[in-house]
Coordinates of N, CA and C in Angstrom, one line a residue:
M7 N 0.8 -1.2 0.0 CA 0.0 0.0 0.0 C 0.9 1.3 0.0
K8 N 1.9 1.2 0.8 CA 2.8 2.4 0.9 C 3.5 2.6 -0.5
T9 N 3.9 1.5 -1.1 CA 4.5 1.6 -2.4 C 3.6 2.2 -3.5
V10 N 2.3 1.9 -3.5 CA 1.4 2.4 -4.4 C 1.2 3.9 -4.1
L11 N 1.0 4.3 -2.9 CA 0.8 5.7 -2.5 C 2.1 6.5 -2.9
F12 N 3.3 6.0 -2.6 CA 4.5 6.7 -2.9 C 4.6 6.8 -4.5
S13 N 4.3 5.8 -5.2 CA 4.4 5.8 -6.7 C 3.4 6.9 -7.2
T14 N 2.2 6.9 -6.7 CA 1.2 7.9 -7.1 C 1.6 9.3 -6.8
L15 N 2.1 9.5 -5.7 CA 2.6 10.8 -5.3 C 3.8 11.2 -6.1
L16 N 4.7 10.3 -6.4 CA 5.8 10.6 -7.3 C 5.4 11.0 -8.7
L17 N 4.4 10.2 -9.2 CA 3.9 10.5 -10.6 C 3.2 11.8 -10.6
A18 N 2.4 12.2 -9.6 CA 1.7 13.4 -9.6 C 2.7 14.6 -9.5
T19 N 3.7 14.4 -8.7 CA 4.7 15.5 -8.6 C 5.4 15.7 -9.9
T20 N 5.7 14.6 -10.6 CA 6.4 14.7 -11.9 C 5.5 15.5 -12.9
F21 N 4.2 15.2 -12.9 CA 3.3 15.9 -13.8 C 3.2 17.3 -13.5
I22 N 3.1 17.7 -12.2 CA 3.0 19.1 -11.8 C 4.3 19.8 -12.2
A23 N 5.4 19.2 -12.0 CA 6.7 19.9 -12.2 C 6.9 20.0 -13.7
S24 N 6.4 19.2 -14.5 CA 6.6 19.3 -16.0 C 5.7 20.3 -16.7
C25 N 4.6 20.8 -16.0 CA 3.7 21.8 -16.5 C 4.4 23.1 -16.6
T26 N 4.2 23.8 -17.7 CA 4.8 25.1 -17.8 C 3.6 26.2 -17.7
V27 N 3.9 27.3 -17.0 CA 3.0 28.3 -16.9 C 3.1 29.2 -18.2
K28 N 1.9 29.5 -18.7 CA 1.9 30.4 -19.9 C 2.6 31.7 -19.6
S29 N 3.6 32.0 -20.4 CA 4.4 33.2 -20.2 C 3.6 34.4 -20.7
A30 N 3.8 35.6 -20.1 CA 3.3 36.8 -20.5 C 4.1 37.4 -21.7
C31 N 5.2 36.7 -21.9 CA 6.2 37.2 -22.9 C 5.9 36.6 -24.3
T32 N 4.7 36.7 -24.8 CA 4.3 36.3 -26.1 C 3.9 37.5 -26.9
N33 N 4.0 37.4 -28.2 CA 3.6 38.5 -29.1 C 4.4 39.8 -28.8
M34 N 5.7 39.6 -28.6 CA 6.5 40.7 -28.2 C 6.9 41.6 -29.4
V35 N 7.1 42.9 -29.2 CA 7.5 43.8 -30.3 C 8.7 44.6 -29.8
K36 N 9.5 44.9 -30.8 CA 10.8 45.7 -30.5 C 10.4 47.2 -30.4
A37 N 11.1 47.9 -29.5 CA 10.8 49.3 -29.3 C 12.1 50.0 -28.8
E38 N 12.2 51.3 -29.1 CA 13.3 52.1 -28.6 C 12.8 53.0 -27.5
V39 N 13.6 53.1 -26.4 CA 13.2 53.9 -25.3 C 13.7 55.3 -25.5
F40 N 12.8 56.3 -25.3 CA 13.2 57.7 -25.4 C 12.4 58.5 -24.4
Q41 N 12.9 59.8 -24.2 CA 12.3 60.7 -23.3 C 12.4 62.1 -23.9
G42 N 11.8 63.1 -23.3 CA 11.9 64.4 -23.7 C 10.6 65.2 -24.0
I43 N 9.5 64.5 -23.7 CA 8.2 65.2 -23.9 C 7.7 65.6 -22.5
D44 N 7.4 66.9 -22.3 CA 6.9 67.4 -21.0 C 5.7 66.5 -20.5
G45 N 5.8 66.2 -19.2 CA 4.7 65.5 -18.6 C 4.8 64.0 -18.8
C46 N 5.8 63.5 -19.5 CA 5.9 62.1 -19.8 C 7.2 61.5 -19.2
G47 N 7.2 60.3 -18.8 CA 8.4 59.6 -18.4 C 9.0 59.0 -19.6
L48 N 9.5 57.8 -19.4 CA 10.1 57.1 -20.5 C 9.0 56.6 -21.4
L49 N 9.2 56.7 -22.7 CA 8.2 56.2 -23.7 C 8.9 55.2 -24.6
F50 N 8.1 54.5 -25.3 CA 8.6 53.5 -26.3 C 8.1 53.8 -27.7
K51 N 9.1 53.8 -28.6 CA 8.7 54.0 -30.0 C 8.9 52.7 -30.7
L52 N 7.7 52.2 -31.3 CA 7.7 50.9 -32.0 C 8.3 51.1 -33.4
Q53 N 8.7 50.0 -34.0 CA 9.3 50.1 -35.3 C 8.3 50.7 -36.4
N54 N 7.0 50.6 -36.1 CA 6.1 51.2 -37.1 C 5.8 52.7 -36.8
G55 N 6.6 53.3 -35.8 CA 6.5 54.7 -35.5 C 5.5 55.0 -34.4
N56 N 4.6 54.1 -34.0 CA 3.7 54.3 -32.9 C 4.4 54.5 -31.6
I57 N 3.9 55.4 -30.7 CA 4.5 55.7 -29.4 C 3.6 55.1 -28.3
L58 N 4.2 54.5 -27.4 CA 3.6 53.8 -26.2 C 4.0 54.5 -24.9
N59 N 3.0 54.8 -24.1 CA 3.3 55.3 -22.8 C 2.9 54.3 -21.7
P60 N 4.0 53.6 -21.1 CA 3.7 52.6 -20.1 C 3.3 53.1 -18.8
T61 N 2.3 52.5 -18.2 CA 1.8 52.9 -16.9 C 2.5 52.2 -15.7
N62 N 3.2 51.1 -16.0 CA 3.7 50.3 -14.9 C 5.2 49.9 -15.1
L63 N 6.0 50.8 -15.7 CA 7.4 50.5 -16.0 C 8.2 50.3 -14.7
E64 N 7.9 51.0 -13.7 CA 8.6 50.9 -12.4 C 8.4 49.5 -11.8
E65 N 7.2 48.9 -12.0 CA 6.9 47.6 -11.4 C 7.7 46.5 -12.1
M66 N 8.3 46.8 -13.2 CA 9.0 45.7 -14.0 C 10.4 45.5 -13.3
K67 N 10.9 46.5 -12.5 CA 12.1 46.4 -11.8 C 13.3 46.1 -12.7
L68 N 13.4 46.8 -13.8 CA 14.5 46.7 -14.7 C 15.1 48.1 -14.8
D69 N 16.4 48.2 -15.1 CA 17.1 49.5 -15.2 C 17.0 49.9 -16.7
V70 N 15.8 50.3 -17.1 CA 15.5 50.7 -18.5 C 16.0 52.2 -18.6
K71 N 16.8 52.4 -19.7 CA 17.3 53.8 -19.9 C 17.0 54.3 -21.3
V72 N 17.1 55.6 -21.5 CA 16.9 56.2 -22.8 C 18.0 55.6 -23.7
G73 N 17.5 55.2 -24.9 CA 18.4 54.6 -25.9 C 18.4 53.1 -25.9
N74 N 17.9 52.5 -24.9 CA 17.8 51.0 -24.8 C 16.8 50.5 -26.0
I75 N 17.1 49.4 -26.5 CA 16.2 48.7 -27.4 C 15.7 47.5 -26.6
V76 N 14.3 47.4 -26.6 CA 13.7 46.4 -25.7 C 12.7 45.6 -26.5
D77 N 12.4 44.4 -26.0 CA 11.2 43.7 -26.5 C 10.2 43.8 -25.5
I78 N 8.9 44.1 -25.9 CA 7.8 44.3 -24.9 C 6.6 43.6 -25.3
A79 N 5.8 43.2 -24.4 CA 4.5 42.7 -24.6 C 3.6 43.6 -23.7
F80 N 2.5 44.0 -24.3 CA 1.7 45.0 -23.6 C 0.2 44.8 -23.9
E81 N -0.6 45.5 -23.2 CA -2.1 45.6 -23.5 C -2.5 47.1 -23.3
K82 N -3.4 47.5 -24.1 CA -3.9 48.9 -24.1 C -4.8 49.0 -22.8
V83 N -4.7 50.2 -22.2 CA -5.5 50.5 -21.0 C -6.2 51.9 -21.2
E84 N -7.3 52.0 -20.6 CA -8.0 53.3 -20.7 C -7.9 54.0 -19.3
V85 N -6.9 54.8 -19.1 CA -6.7 55.5 -17.9 C -6.4 57.0 -18.2
M86 N -6.6 57.9 -17.2 CA -6.3 59.3 -17.4 C -4.8 59.4 -17.2
N87 N -4.2 60.3 -18.0 CA -2.7 60.4 -18.0 C -2.4 61.9 -18.4
I88 N -1.4 62.5 -17.7 CA -1.0 63.8 -18.1 C -0.1 63.8 -19.3
C89 N 0.4 62.7 -19.7 CA 1.2 62.6 -20.9 C 0.3 62.7 -22.1
M90 N 0.5 63.6 -22.9 CA -0.5 63.9 -24.0 C 0.0 63.2 -25.3
T91 N 0.9 62.3 -25.2 CA 1.4 61.7 -26.5 C 1.4 60.1 -26.3
G92 N 1.1 59.5 -27.4 CA 1.2 58.0 -27.4 C 0.0 57.4 -26.9
E93 N 0.0 56.1 -26.9 CA -1.1 55.2 -26.4 C -0.7 54.7 -25.1
T94 N -1.6 54.8 -24.1 CA -1.3 54.3 -22.7 C -1.5 52.8 -22.7
V95 N -0.4 52.2 -22.2 CA -0.4 50.7 -22.1 C 0.1 50.2 -20.8
K96 N -0.3 48.9 -20.5 CA 0.3 48.2 -19.3 C 1.2 47.2 -19.9
L97 N 2.5 47.2 -19.4 CA 3.5 46.2 -19.8 C 3.2 44.9 -19.2
N98 N 3.2 43.8 -20.0 CA 3.1 42.5 -19.4 C 4.5 41.8 -19.3
C99 N 5.4 42.3 -20.1 CA 6.7 41.7 -20.1 C 7.7 42.7 -20.8
I100 N 8.9 42.7 -20.4 CA 9.9 43.6 -21.0 C 11.3 42.9 -20.9
Q101 N 12.0 42.9 -22.0 CA 13.4 42.4 -22.0 C 14.3 43.4 -22.6
I102 N 15.4 43.8 -22.0 CA 16.3 44.7 -22.6 C 17.2 43.9 -23.6
L103 N 17.3 44.4 -24.8 CA 18.1 43.8 -25.8 C 19.4 44.5 -25.9
E104 N 19.4 45.8 -26.0 CA 20.7 46.6 -26.1 C 20.6 47.7 -25.1

């Protein structure tokens, strides 16, 4: 009985350990980090020219600087913002490339 219980527990642990959590880092796009617009912090310029204004960059706990090239995954959010440029977004994932 103990052997069956141990084997079942071992098998269940193996199944759980082999499962992967779906990453937020899907559908990522490349962007350049820039600054210089009054009332705005760091902004992202996509390769198609669109500007993104992230609401949660500080939460990402990365040392993102002006001039960095990053990969980002984001979702659009409808919030009030004093920055009058770009689309306001929530970052789901960010990776510094350069």
